[in-house]
Each structure stands twice: as structure tokens, then as C-alpha cells.
Amino acid sequence: MGAGWTGKLKRNGFGWGLILPSLLFLCLFTYYPMLKAAWLSLYEQNLATPEPVFVGLGNYANLLKDPVFLKVFGNNIWFAVGTVPASLGLAFLMALFADKAIKGRAIARLAFFYPNMIPMIAVANIWLFLYTPHFGLFARLAAWIADQPVNLLGTPDTVMGALIVMMIWKEAGYFMIFYLAGMQQIPKDLYEAAAVHGVGTWASIRRITIPLTMPTTLFVAVIAVTNSFKLVDHLWIMTKGGPNHASNLLLYYIYETSFNFYDQGMAAAMTVVMIALLLLISSLQFFGWDRKIHYE
Amino acid sequence: MLWHGMGFAFAALWIIPFVWVARTAFLPKESAITSGWFQGWTFDNLINVWHAAPFGQYFLNTLLVCGVVLAVQFVTLTMAAYAFARVRFAGRDLIFLLFLVQIMVPPDILIFSNYQVLNEMGLLDTKLAIMLPYFASSFGIFLLRQSFKQLPYELEEAACVEGASRLHILSRIYVPLSRPVYVSFAIVSVSFHWNDFLWPLIVTNSDSNRLLTVGLAMFAKSTESGAQWSDVSAATLIVAAPLMVGFLLFQRQVIGSFMHSGIKG
């Protein structure tokens, strides 16, 4: 008995000792900041009120009345809807192609994946250039289609579409890698058996590849949703959220509120809303979707 | 045939942005904004840009940040992944759930609060401030834990019988056998920190602590007019080149390690 107890104690101590460093950083830079944001969100603190004043849920009430916040929130939902399914779908097709095509496969993979090796800021510069009226390639293309000069990033109607196209270009290749990994793990004899039974290529993709890569889809979808809410670098370079907040997204608005307007209470409240939203979406994905997935 | 044609058409479409920038970086200023392709190539833009801002210093800073973060991450990851994969300790499942949250709410989301935490610690405008929030990575722990779990337990038992300590087993068996996972995590980590922008921008404000991305953004901001696009393109190429070349050289290993590291969700 005594030896059993010391053994248990040793094992527990060993386990906790191993996770301690990671746990320390996790607490310091995930949980403590979260609690701090929740606490600060109950206080008013800005340039007009330098000393924090307790306002309860006042900041949240103000958020609901803030037309800019509501617009930015809506923008972000549209941005997620516009980018996530499209980049997942494209990533799947790219992976099918990169998995099957023998000649030139390496080049195709490189072409699809390289946007992820370039700094976001360089990506933003590249696309800013492509969209610049008169000089940019895409601006010239748009001008040719519309038969007049077009300022894609300077027009409220087109700016979000321009950002969505760029985001899909960047994300699809990254998700392709995950799908490639998932497809490699599907046993080849499943396809052979299907072929023997006269099942065509499209049918076997629908009945074998898609269901068996569902775990990948779930994992990638969680990352894709998170990514669509943390886009901020591109906005800093390309639009600053403009024109007239047409391209402003949540994290950029939090950045503006805290570092340009110095309104800490509101920034904290928005941070809390964003955390709640992300946790809600990803737990829905994990617990709702997980049940429908066929695991091998 | 149709399938291949479409695939390669897409691949070509994906390369266009890069080709356009590379073209502009090597063309003389006057011809950069015209449509011509062959008006004399030049390295002038690259040379001008390199001397226009302390890019050498930025390079060193970025290398340092990426290197230190990766080194610390390897240690914390290995320890935590082994504990989650192979040690039964009280509260393990609960703690694991706590780690899961970091994947859903990564440090980038918490820029506002993390800035205040580093302010409280008195570390603003240091390279350490850029690195600290990333020293533990749940994403990496998950990847590595999966790989550790796939290794046969008999290996560990055999080593145990021969009297090897658990730390010895960890460093001699688990780490070498999970090399592909370390490689793919290193790629994710290095490209993330090489490319990260807003966080380094917020926490540092002196040239000696500035990273490549921030330097590039400052440089791009200072040159607004159309004729300066050749400079901005050249700077973009300078910043993007190291990872691109690395990826080109190790393309096979990079994608191979991704595929063998068990990233399947």
C-alpha cells in the first residue's frame, strides 16, 4: 500500500512537472488576459475618464447602440461566410488534383502553397499593388470589364469582395496540405474495390473521399473560422477599415479602439464578445458536427 | 485531360501576384507602371531599398525571435505532449480541455489584453515581449501528443527494463522517432513569426527591436506614390525571399513531413 501511494505521488508529480512550463504560459497569456478583459469591460476608462469608473454592463449596452460596431460585426460574419466555404472547397479540389496528377505535381503544390510562406504584410503589399487604380493588374482588368477606371479598394461596394478574393487565394493552399494528408490516409483498396464494382470517379469521390476526409474538414473549418476573425494585418496596410468602415473587421476595430482612441473599457468589452463568439462557434462545430462524422 | 488543364490553369492563376511583383522589382522605375516586359532589367531597386532602411538589423531581429521562440517551444511542447500522451496524472483531462481553448482563442485575438499584461511586467519595447505569449503552443502539443501516442508502448517498456529513466526514454526514443512532426511544427512556427506583424508593431517602437515585417510596412507607408511601386516591390521581395527559397529547396521534405505527421484532425 505504502509503495503504491508513493508511486502514485511520484507519477502525479512527474506529470504535473512536465506540463507546468506550458501551463504557466497558458495561464499568463490566455486565461489571465481573458479574465482581465472581462474585468476591465465592466469599467469605463478612456481619454475623458482616465480613472476607471464602474459601469456594470454599460459598455456592452453601448456596443449594441454603436452603429460602427454593429456594422463591423456584420462585416465579419459576411467575411467568414464569403471565405470559409470557398477556401475549404477549393482546398479540397486542389488536394484532389495535387494528389492525383503525376507530372508537375510538385509545381502545382508549390503554386498553391506559396502564399503562406510570404509575410502577410508582403501579401498585403502585393494585393494593394494589384488593386491600385491605373497601375494594378486586377484594377486594369476590372476597368476593362466595367469600361471605366475602378478603385476596387476605395469603393464601399467592392472593397469586401476584393479582400475576400485575397483571403481565399491565401488560405486555400494552406488547407490543401491538410486535405493531402487526409487523402493519403485513405486505404487505396477502397478505391480499387469501388472501381471493380463499376463506380465512377465522381461517385467514388462523393462516397469515399468526402466522407473519409470529414475529420480533416472539421479541423480545417475550426481554423478557417478563427482565421477569418483574426485578419488584421492586411487591413492595416490595405484599407485601414475604410472606406466608411466598409472593410472594417472585429479585431481591427478592437485595435483601433484600444490603440488609436484609447478607449479601454470598450476594447475590453469587444474582446469579450469576440472570445465568446469564437468559443461558441468552435464548440458548436466540435460537438454538433463531430457526431455526423464517420470515423474509420 | 480536362481535369489536368483546369488544375494547371488554377496553379498559373495562383502564381500571377508573385510574378507581377517580381517583374516590378526588377524593372527600372520609369517602366514599372507601364505594360512592357523587356525594358531592361536592373538590380538598382533592390540595392536602393536595402540601403534605405536598416533591413540588416531587422533581419537579425527576426531571425533571433524565430529561433528563440522555436527553441523554447520545442522544450515546452515535448514535455507537455509526453505528459498528455503517456503519464496518468490527476486532472489530466481537465487540463487538456484548458489547453484546447488556446486553439480556439489564439494569442493574436488577445492583442489588447496581452499588451496590458506585458505592460504590467514592464517588458514593452523588448524582443522578449514579442516572444513570450508564444512560448507554449497548444497546436504543437496536440500534434506531438498524437505522434507520441502512435509509437508502440513496448519500446518504452523495453527501455524501462534496461533501467533507462523516463526523461532518457523521452529524449532517446520519442523525440527522434517524431522528427517529421518537429519539422512540420517548425515550419508553421517559423513562418508564423517571420510573418507576424501587428503584435510586433504594437509592443515595440524602436529600430533596434523592430522586425522585418514592421520595417517593410513602415517603408511601404513612407512611399505612397505610384512611381515608388518598384521600391515597395523590391522590399517585398527582400522580405519574402528567405522563406520562399527555403521552401523551394526543401519542398519535398516540407510537404512530406506534413503528410506523415498525422495532421488529420
Coordinates of C-alpha atoms in Angstrom, one line a residue:
Chain A
M1 CA 0.0 0.0 0.0
G2 CA 2.7 2.5 1.1
A3 CA 4.7 1.8 -2.0
G4 CA 1.6 2.2 -4.2
W5 CA 1.0 5.7 -2.7
T6 CA 4.5 6.9 -3.2
G7 CA 4.3 5.6 -6.8
K8 CA 1.1 7.5 -7.4
L9 CA 2.5 10.6 -5.9
K10 CA 5.7 10.4 -8.0
R11 CA 3.7 9.8 -11.1
N12 CA 1.4 12.8 -10.4
G13 CA 4.4 15.0 -9.6
F14 CA 6.1 13.9 -12.8
G15 CA 3.1 14.6 -14.9
W16 CA 2.4 18.0 -13.4
G17 CA 6.1 18.9 -13.6
L18 CA 6.1 18.2 -17.3
I19 CA 3.1 20.3 -18.1
L20 CA 4.0 23.1 -15.7
P21 CA 6.0 25.3 -18.1
S22 CA 3.3 25.2 -20.8
L23 CA 0.6 25.7 -18.2
L24 CA 2.3 28.7 -16.8
F25 CA 2.5 30.4 -20.2
L26 CA -1.1 29.4 -20.9
C27 CA -2.3 31.0 -17.7
L28 CA -0.2 34.1 -18.2
F29 CA -1.1 34.8 -21.9
T30 CA -4.5 33.1 -22.4
Y31 CA -6.5 32.8 -19.1
Y32 CA -5.2 35.8 -17.2
P33 CA -5.8 38.2 -20.2
M34 CA -9.2 36.8 -20.7
L35 CA -10.2 37.4 -17.1
K36 CA -8.6 40.8 -17.2
A37 CA -10.6 41.7 -20.3
A38 CA -13.8 40.5 -18.6
W39 CA -13.0 42.7 -15.5
L40 CA -12.0 45.8 -17.5
S41 CA -15.1 45.5 -19.6
L42 CA -17.2 46.4 -16.6
Y43 CA -15.4 49.8 -16.2
E44 CA -15.4 52.9 -18.2
Q45 CA -11.9 54.1 -18.9
N46 CA -11.0 56.4 -21.9
L47 CA -9.4 59.7 -22.6
A48 CA -12.4 61.5 -21.0
T49 CA -12.3 59.3 -17.9
P50 CA -8.7 58.4 -17.2
E51 CA -9.6 56.9 -13.8
P52 CA -11.7 53.7 -14.2
V53 CA -15.4 54.1 -13.2
F54 CA -17.5 51.0 -12.6
V55 CA -20.4 50.9 -15.1
G56 CA -21.5 47.3 -14.9
L57 CA -22.7 46.1 -18.3
G58 CA -22.8 49.7 -19.6
N59 CA -20.1 49.1 -22.2
Y60 CA -22.0 46.2 -23.6
A61 CA -25.1 48.3 -23.8
N62 CA -23.1 51.0 -25.6
L63 CA -21.8 48.4 -28.1
L64 CA -25.3 47.4 -29.0
K65 CA -26.0 51.1 -29.7
D66 CA -22.8 51.7 -31.6
P67 CA -23.6 51.6 -35.4
V68 CA -19.9 51.1 -36.2
F69 CA -19.6 48.1 -34.0
L70 CA -22.8 46.6 -35.5
K71 CA -21.5 47.2 -39.0
V72 CA -18.1 45.7 -38.2
F73 CA -19.7 42.7 -36.6
G74 CA -21.9 42.2 -39.7
N75 CA -18.9 42.7 -42.0
N76 CA -17.0 40.0 -40.1
I77 CA -19.9 37.5 -40.4
W78 CA -20.0 38.2 -44.2
F79 CA -16.3 37.9 -44.4
A80 CA -16.4 34.4 -42.7
V81 CA -19.3 33.3 -44.9
G82 CA -17.5 34.5 -48.0
T83 CA -14.1 33.0 -47.2
V84 CA -14.6 29.8 -45.2
P85 CA -16.7 27.5 -47.5
A86 CA -15.0 28.8 -50.7
S87 CA -11.4 28.2 -49.4
L88 CA -12.4 24.8 -48.0
G89 CA -14.0 23.7 -51.3
L90 CA -11.0 25.0 -53.3
A91 CA -8.6 23.4 -51.0
F92 CA -10.3 20.0 -51.5
L93 CA -10.2 20.3 -55.3
M94 CA -6.5 21.4 -55.1
A95 CA -5.7 18.4 -53.0
L96 CA -7.5 16.0 -55.4
F97 CA -5.5 17.5 -58.2
A98 CA -2.2 17.6 -56.4
D99 CA -2.8 14.0 -55.1
K100 CA -3.6 12.5 -58.5
A101 CA -1.7 14.4 -61.2
I102 CA 1.7 12.8 -61.6
K103 CA 3.6 15.2 -63.8
G104 CA 4.1 18.7 -62.5
R105 CA 2.6 17.8 -59.1
A106 CA 5.4 19.4 -57.2
I107 CA 5.0 22.7 -59.2
A108 CA 1.2 22.7 -58.6
R109 CA 1.7 22.2 -54.8
L110 CA 4.3 25.0 -54.7
A111 CA 2.0 27.3 -56.6
F112 CA -0.9 26.7 -54.3
F113 CA 1.1 26.8 -51.0
Y114 CA 3.5 29.7 -51.5
P115 CA 1.1 32.4 -50.4
N116 CA 1.5 31.0 -46.9
M117 CA 5.3 31.4 -47.0
I118 CA 5.1 35.1 -47.7
P119 CA 4.7 37.6 -44.8
M120 CA 1.1 38.8 -44.5
I121 CA 2.5 42.3 -44.9
A122 CA 4.1 41.4 -48.2
V123 CA 0.9 39.7 -49.3
A124 CA -1.0 42.9 -48.4
N125 CA 1.5 44.9 -50.4
I126 CA 1.3 42.6 -53.4
W127 CA -2.5 42.8 -53.5
L128 CA -2.6 46.5 -52.8
F129 CA -0.5 46.9 -55.9
L130 CA -2.7 44.6 -57.9
Y131 CA -5.8 46.6 -56.9
T132 CA -4.2 50.1 -57.4
P133 CA -6.2 52.1 -59.9
H134 CA -4.4 52.5 -63.3
F135 CA -1.3 50.5 -62.4
G136 CA -2.5 47.3 -60.8
L137 CA -3.2 44.2 -62.8
F138 CA -6.6 43.5 -61.3
A139 CA -7.6 47.1 -61.4
R140 CA -6.8 47.2 -65.1
L141 CA -8.9 44.0 -65.5
A142 CA -11.8 45.5 -63.6
A143 CA -11.5 48.7 -65.6
W144 CA -11.6 46.7 -68.8
I145 CA -14.8 44.9 -67.7
A146 CA -16.5 48.0 -66.3
D147 CA -15.3 50.1 -69.2
Q148 CA -14.1 52.8 -66.8
P149 CA -11.4 53.2 -64.1
V150 CA -12.3 51.3 -61.0
N151 CA -11.0 51.8 -57.4
L152 CA -11.6 48.4 -56.1
L153 CA -10.4 49.1 -52.5
G154 CA -11.8 52.7 -52.4
T155 CA -15.4 51.8 -53.2
P156 CA -17.6 50.5 -50.4
D157 CA -19.4 48.1 -52.7
T158 CA -16.3 46.3 -53.9
V159 CA -13.8 46.5 -51.1
M160 CA -15.1 43.5 -49.1
G161 CA -15.2 41.3 -52.3
A162 CA -11.6 42.3 -53.0
L163 CA -10.5 41.3 -49.5
I164 CA -12.4 38.0 -49.7
V165 CA -10.7 37.1 -53.0
M166 CA -7.3 37.8 -51.5
M167 CA -8.1 35.7 -48.4
I168 CA -9.2 32.7 -50.4
W169 CA -6.0 33.0 -52.5
K170 CA -4.0 32.8 -49.3
E171 CA -5.9 30.2 -47.3
A172 CA -6.9 27.6 -49.9
G173 CA -3.3 26.4 -50.3
Y174 CA -2.7 26.1 -46.6
F175 CA -5.8 23.9 -46.2
M176 CA -4.9 21.9 -49.2
I177 CA -1.9 20.5 -47.2
F178 CA -4.3 19.2 -44.5
Y179 CA -6.5 17.6 -47.2
L180 CA -3.5 16.0 -48.9
A181 CA -2.6 14.4 -45.5
G182 CA -6.1 13.2 -45.0
M183 CA -6.3 11.7 -48.5
Q184 CA -3.1 9.9 -48.1
Q185 CA -4.5 8.0 -45.2
I186 CA -7.5 6.6 -47.1
P187 CA -6.7 2.9 -47.9
K188 CA -6.1 2.5 -51.7
D189 CA -8.0 -0.8 -51.9
L190 CA -11.3 1.1 -51.1
Y191 CA -10.9 2.8 -54.5
E192 CA -9.9 -0.4 -56.2
A193 CA -13.0 -2.2 -54.8
A194 CA -15.1 0.7 -56.0
A195 CA -13.6 0.6 -59.5
V196 CA -14.2 -3.2 -59.7
H197 CA -17.9 -2.6 -58.9
G198 CA -18.1 -0.1 -61.7
V199 CA -18.3 3.0 -59.5
G200 CA -17.1 6.1 -61.5
T201 CA -14.5 8.7 -60.4
W202 CA -17.1 11.3 -59.3
A203 CA -19.1 8.7 -57.4
S204 CA -16.1 7.4 -55.5
I205 CA -15.0 10.9 -54.6
R206 CA -18.5 11.5 -53.3
R207 CA -18.9 8.2 -51.5
I208 CA -15.3 7.6 -50.3
T209 CA -13.1 10.7 -50.4
I210 CA -15.6 13.2 -49.0
P211 CA -16.9 11.1 -46.0
L212 CA -13.4 9.9 -45.1
T213 CA -11.9 13.3 -45.1
M214 CA -14.6 14.7 -42.8
P215 CA -12.4 14.8 -39.7
T216 CA -10.0 17.0 -41.7
T217 CA -12.8 19.2 -42.8
L218 CA -13.9 19.7 -39.2
F219 CA -10.3 20.6 -38.1
V220 CA -9.7 22.9 -41.0
A221 CA -13.1 24.6 -40.6
V222 CA -12.3 25.5 -37.0
I223 CA -9.0 27.0 -38.1
A224 CA -10.6 28.8 -41.0
V225 CA -13.3 30.4 -38.9
T226 CA -10.7 31.5 -36.3
N227 CA -8.6 32.9 -39.1
S228 CA -11.5 34.9 -40.6
F229 CA -11.9 36.6 -37.3
K230 CA -8.2 37.4 -36.7
L231 CA -7.5 39.1 -40.1
V232 CA -5.9 42.4 -39.2
D233 CA -2.5 42.9 -40.8
H234 CA -4.0 43.2 -44.3
L235 CA -6.4 45.8 -43.2
W236 CA -3.7 47.9 -41.6
I237 CA -1.9 48.1 -44.9
M238 CA -4.6 48.0 -47.5
T239 CA -7.7 49.8 -46.3
K240 CA -7.5 50.9 -42.6
G241 CA -11.0 49.5 -42.4
G242 CA -12.3 52.0 -44.9
P243 CA -13.9 53.5 -46.9
N244 CA -16.6 54.4 -44.3
H245 CA -15.9 51.2 -42.3
A246 CA -17.0 49.1 -45.3
S247 CA -14.0 46.7 -44.8
N248 CA -13.6 47.0 -41.0
L249 CA -13.4 43.7 -39.1
L250 CA -13.7 42.9 -35.4
L251 CA -10.0 42.6 -34.5
Y252 CA -9.0 45.7 -36.4
Y253 CA -11.8 47.6 -34.7
I254 CA -10.5 46.4 -31.3
Y255 CA -7.0 47.5 -32.3
E256 CA -8.3 50.9 -33.3
T257 CA -10.4 51.4 -30.2
S258 CA -7.6 50.5 -27.8
F259 CA -4.5 51.9 -29.6
N260 CA -5.9 54.9 -31.6
F261 CA -8.9 56.0 -29.4
Y262 CA -7.5 54.7 -26.1
D263 CA -11.0 53.5 -25.0
Q264 CA -10.0 50.6 -22.8
G265 CA -13.5 49.7 -21.5
M266 CA -15.0 49.4 -25.0
A267 CA -11.9 47.5 -26.3
A268 CA -12.2 45.1 -23.4
A269 CA -15.9 44.6 -23.9
M270 CA -15.4 43.8 -27.6
T271 CA -12.6 41.4 -26.8
V272 CA -15.0 39.5 -24.5
V273 CA -17.7 39.5 -27.2
M274 CA -15.2 38.1 -29.7
I275 CA -13.9 35.4 -27.3
A276 CA -17.5 34.3 -26.6
L277 CA -18.3 34.2 -30.3
L278 CA -15.2 32.1 -31.1
L279 CA -15.8 29.7 -28.3
L280 CA -19.4 29.3 -29.2
I281 CA -18.7 28.7 -32.9
S282 CA -15.9 26.2 -32.4
S283 CA -17.8 24.3 -29.7
L284 CA -20.8 24.1 -32.0
Q285 CA -18.5 22.7 -34.7
F286 CA -16.8 20.3 -32.3
F287 CA -19.9 18.9 -30.6
G288 CA -22.5 19.3 -33.3
W289 CA -20.6 18.2 -36.3
D290 CA -18.4 15.6 -34.6
R291 CA -21.4 13.2 -34.3
K292 CA -22.1 13.2 -38.0
I293 CA -18.5 12.3 -39.0
H294 CA -17.7 8.7 -40.0
Y295 CA -14.5 7.7 -38.3
E296 CA -12.6 4.8 -39.7
Chain B
M1 CA -7.1 15.8 -69.6
L2 CA -9.8 18.4 -68.8
W3 CA -9.0 17.8 -65.1
H4 CA -5.3 18.4 -65.6
G5 CA -5.9 21.5 -67.7
M6 CA -8.1 23.0 -65.0
G7 CA -5.6 22.2 -62.3
F8 CA -2.7 23.8 -64.0
A9 CA -4.8 26.8 -65.1
F10 CA -5.5 27.3 -61.4
A11 CA -1.9 26.9 -60.5
A12 CA -0.9 29.5 -63.1
L13 CA -3.6 31.9 -61.7
W14 CA -2.2 31.5 -58.2
I15 CA 1.3 32.5 -59.3
I16 CA 0.3 35.7 -61.0
P17 CA 0.5 38.0 -58.0
F18 CA 4.1 36.9 -57.3
V19 CA 5.2 37.2 -60.9
W20 CA 3.7 40.7 -61.1
V21 CA 5.7 41.8 -58.0
A22 CA 8.9 40.2 -59.1
R23 CA 8.6 41.8 -62.5
T24 CA 8.1 45.3 -60.9
A25 CA 11.0 44.8 -58.5
F26 CA 13.5 44.2 -61.4
L27 CA 12.3 46.9 -63.8
P28 CA 13.6 50.4 -63.9
K29 CA 11.4 52.9 -62.1
E30 CA 10.1 54.7 -65.2
S31 CA 8.9 51.5 -66.9
A32 CA 7.5 49.8 -63.7
I33 CA 4.0 51.2 -64.2
T34 CA 3.7 50.6 -68.0
S35 CA 2.8 47.3 -69.6
G36 CA 6.1 46.5 -71.2
W37 CA 8.1 43.4 -70.1
F38 CA 11.6 43.9 -71.7
Q39 CA 12.7 47.4 -71.0
G40 CA 16.0 46.4 -69.3
W41 CA 16.3 44.5 -66.1
T42 CA 18.0 46.1 -63.1
F43 CA 19.1 45.4 -59.6
D44 CA 19.0 49.1 -58.7
N45 CA 15.7 48.8 -56.8
L46 CA 16.9 46.0 -54.6
I47 CA 20.1 47.8 -53.8
N48 CA 18.4 51.2 -53.1
V49 CA 15.9 49.6 -50.8
W50 CA 18.5 47.6 -48.8
H51 CA 20.3 50.9 -48.0
A52 CA 17.1 52.9 -47.5
A53 CA 16.2 51.2 -44.2
P54 CA 18.1 49.1 -41.7
F55 CA 16.9 45.9 -43.2
G56 CA 20.0 44.1 -42.0
Q57 CA 19.1 44.8 -38.4
Y58 CA 15.5 43.8 -39.0
F59 CA 16.7 40.5 -40.5
L60 CA 18.8 39.7 -37.4
N61 CA 16.0 40.6 -35.1
T62 CA 13.5 38.4 -36.9
L63 CA 16.0 35.5 -37.0
L64 CA 16.6 35.9 -33.3
V65 CA 12.9 36.0 -32.4
C66 CA 12.0 33.0 -34.7
G67 CA 15.0 31.0 -33.3
V68 CA 14.4 31.6 -29.6
V69 CA 10.6 31.0 -29.8
L70 CA 11.1 27.8 -31.7
A71 CA 13.8 26.5 -29.2
V72 CA 11.6 27.3 -26.2
Q73 CA 8.6 25.8 -27.9
F74 CA 10.4 22.5 -28.6
V75 CA 11.2 22.1 -24.9
T76 CA 7.7 23.0 -23.6
L77 CA 6.0 21.0 -26.3
T78 CA 8.0 17.9 -25.8
M79 CA 7.4 17.9 -22.0
A80 CA 3.6 18.6 -22.2
A81 CA 3.0 16.3 -25.1
Y82 CA 4.7 13.4 -23.3
A83 CA 2.7 14.0 -20.1
F84 CA -0.6 14.1 -22.0
A85 CA 0.3 11.0 -24.1
R86 CA 1.9 8.7 -21.6
V87 CA 1.6 9.9 -18.0
R88 CA -1.5 9.2 -15.9
F89 CA -1.9 12.1 -13.5
A90 CA -4.8 13.6 -11.6
G91 CA -6.7 16.3 -13.5
R92 CA -5.2 15.4 -16.9
D93 CA -8.4 15.5 -18.9
L94 CA -9.5 18.8 -17.4
I95 CA -6.1 20.4 -18.1
F96 CA -6.2 19.1 -21.6
L97 CA -9.5 20.9 -22.1
L98 CA -7.9 24.1 -20.8
F99 CA -5.2 23.8 -23.5
L100 CA -7.9 23.2 -26.2
V101 CA -9.2 26.7 -25.6
Q102 CA -5.9 28.2 -26.8
I103 CA -6.6 26.8 -30.3
M104 CA -9.9 28.5 -30.4
V105 CA -8.7 31.8 -28.9
P106 CA -5.1 32.2 -30.1
P107 CA -2.9 34.9 -28.6
D108 CA -3.5 37.1 -31.7
I109 CA -7.1 37.6 -30.6
L110 CA -5.9 38.9 -27.2
I111 CA -3.7 41.7 -28.5
F112 CA -5.4 44.3 -26.3
S113 CA -5.2 42.3 -23.1
N114 CA -1.8 40.8 -23.7
Y115 CA -0.4 44.3 -24.3
Q116 CA -1.6 45.2 -20.8
V117 CA -0.1 42.1 -19.3
L118 CA 3.3 42.9 -20.8
N119 CA 2.9 46.5 -19.7
E120 CA 2.4 45.2 -16.1
M121 CA 5.5 43.1 -16.4
G122 CA 7.5 46.2 -17.6
L123 CA 8.6 44.4 -20.8
L124 CA 7.2 46.7 -23.5
D125 CA 9.6 47.5 -26.4
T126 CA 11.7 44.4 -25.8
K127 CA 12.2 41.4 -28.1
L128 CA 11.1 39.2 -25.2
A129 CA 7.7 40.9 -25.3
I130 CA 7.2 39.8 -28.9
M131 CA 8.1 36.2 -28.0
L132 CA 6.6 35.5 -24.5
P133 CA 2.9 34.9 -25.5
Y134 CA 4.0 32.2 -27.9
F135 CA 6.3 30.1 -25.7
A136 CA 3.6 27.5 -25.2
S137 CA 1.6 26.3 -28.2
S138 CA -1.5 24.1 -27.8
F139 CA -1.5 23.4 -31.5
G140 CA 2.0 21.9 -31.3
I141 CA 1.1 20.0 -28.1
F142 CA -1.8 18.4 -30.0
L143 CA 0.3 17.4 -33.0
L144 CA 3.1 16.0 -30.9
R145 CA 0.8 14.1 -28.5
Q146 CA -0.8 12.4 -31.4
S147 CA 2.5 11.3 -32.7
F148 CA 3.7 10.1 -29.3
K149 CA 0.5 8.1 -28.9
Q150 CA 1.2 6.3 -32.1
L151 CA 4.5 5.0 -31.0
P152 CA 4.4 1.4 -29.7
Y153 CA 4.3 1.3 -25.9
E154 CA 6.6 -1.8 -26.0
L155 CA 9.5 0.5 -26.9
E156 CA 9.2 2.3 -23.6
E157 CA 8.7 -0.9 -21.6
A158 CA 11.8 -2.5 -23.1
A159 CA 13.9 0.6 -22.3
C160 CA 12.4 0.6 -18.8
V161 CA 13.5 -2.9 -18.2
E162 CA 17.0 -2.0 -19.1
G163 CA 16.9 0.7 -16.4
A164 CA 16.6 3.8 -18.5
S165 CA 14.9 6.8 -16.8
R166 CA 11.8 8.3 -18.3
L167 CA 13.5 11.5 -19.3
H168 CA 16.2 9.4 -21.0
I169 CA 13.5 7.5 -22.9
L170 CA 11.8 10.7 -23.9
S171 CA 14.9 12.2 -25.4
R172 CA 16.3 9.0 -26.9
I173 CA 13.1 7.3 -28.3
Y174 CA 10.2 9.7 -28.5
V175 CA 11.9 12.8 -29.8
P176 CA 14.0 11.1 -32.6
L177 CA 11.0 9.0 -33.8
S178 CA 8.8 12.1 -34.1
R179 CA 11.2 14.1 -36.2
P180 CA 8.6 14.7 -39.0
V181 CA 6.3 16.3 -36.5
Y182 CA 9.0 18.6 -35.2
V183 CA 9.9 19.6 -38.8
S184 CA 6.3 20.5 -39.7
F185 CA 5.7 22.3 -36.5
A186 CA 9.0 24.2 -37.0
I187 CA 7.7 25.3 -40.5
V188 CA 4.4 26.5 -39.1
S189 CA 6.0 28.3 -36.2
V190 CA 8.8 30.0 -38.1
S191 CA 6.6 31.1 -40.9
F192 CA 4.1 32.5 -38.4
H193 CA 6.7 34.5 -36.5
W194 CA 8.6 35.5 -39.6
N195 CA 5.3 36.9 -41.0
D196 CA 3.6 38.2 -37.8
F197 CA 3.1 41.9 -38.0
L198 CA 0.6 43.7 -35.7
W199 CA 1.8 42.2 -32.4
P200 CA 5.5 43.2 -33.0
L201 CA 4.2 46.6 -34.2
I202 CA 2.3 47.2 -31.0
V203 CA 4.8 46.0 -28.4
T204 CA 8.0 47.5 -29.9
N205 CA 8.7 51.1 -31.0
S206 CA 12.5 51.3 -31.5
D207 CA 14.5 50.4 -34.6
S208 CA 16.7 48.1 -32.5
N209 CA 13.8 45.9 -31.7
R210 CA 11.9 46.2 -34.9
L211 CA 11.2 43.1 -37.1
L212 CA 11.3 42.7 -40.8
T213 CA 7.6 42.9 -41.4
V214 CA 7.2 46.1 -39.4
G215 CA 10.2 47.6 -41.2
L216 CA 8.6 46.7 -44.5
A217 CA 5.3 48.2 -43.6
M218 CA 6.9 51.4 -42.4
F219 CA 8.9 51.6 -45.6
A220 CA 5.8 51.0 -47.7
K221 CA 3.9 53.7 -45.8
S222 CA 6.6 56.2 -46.4
T223 CA 6.4 55.8 -50.2
E224 CA 2.9 56.4 -51.3
S225 CA 3.0 57.5 -54.9
G226 CA 2.7 55.1 -57.9
A227 CA 6.2 55.6 -59.1
Q228 CA 7.5 54.1 -55.8
W229 CA 5.9 50.7 -56.5
S230 CA 9.2 49.4 -57.8
D231 CA 10.8 50.2 -54.3
V232 CA 8.0 48.6 -52.4
S233 CA 8.0 45.5 -54.7
A234 CA 11.8 45.2 -54.2
A235 CA 11.4 45.4 -50.4
T236 CA 8.6 42.9 -50.5
L237 CA 10.8 40.5 -52.4
I238 CA 13.7 41.0 -49.9
V239 CA 11.4 40.1 -47.0
A240 CA 9.7 37.2 -48.7
A241 CA 12.7 35.7 -50.4
P242 CA 14.3 33.7 -47.5
L243 CA 11.2 31.6 -46.7
M244 CA 10.5 31.2 -50.4
V245 CA 14.0 29.9 -51.2
G246 CA 13.8 27.7 -48.1
F247 CA 10.5 26.3 -49.2
L248 CA 11.7 25.7 -52.8
L249 CA 14.8 23.9 -51.6
F250 CA 13.0 21.7 -49.1
Q251 CA 9.6 21.5 -50.8
R252 CA 9.6 17.7 -50.8
Q253 CA 10.5 17.3 -47.2
V254 CA 8.2 20.1 -46.0
I255 CA 5.1 18.6 -47.6
G256 CA 6.2 15.1 -46.8
S257 CA 6.6 15.9 -43.2
F258 CA 3.2 17.5 -43.1
M259 CA 1.7 14.3 -44.6
H260 CA 3.5 12.0 -42.2
S261 CA 3.0 14.0 -39.1
G262 CA -0.5 12.8 -38.6
I263 CA -2.2 16.1 -39.2
K264 CA -5.7 14.7 -39.9
G265 CA -7.8 16.4 -37.3

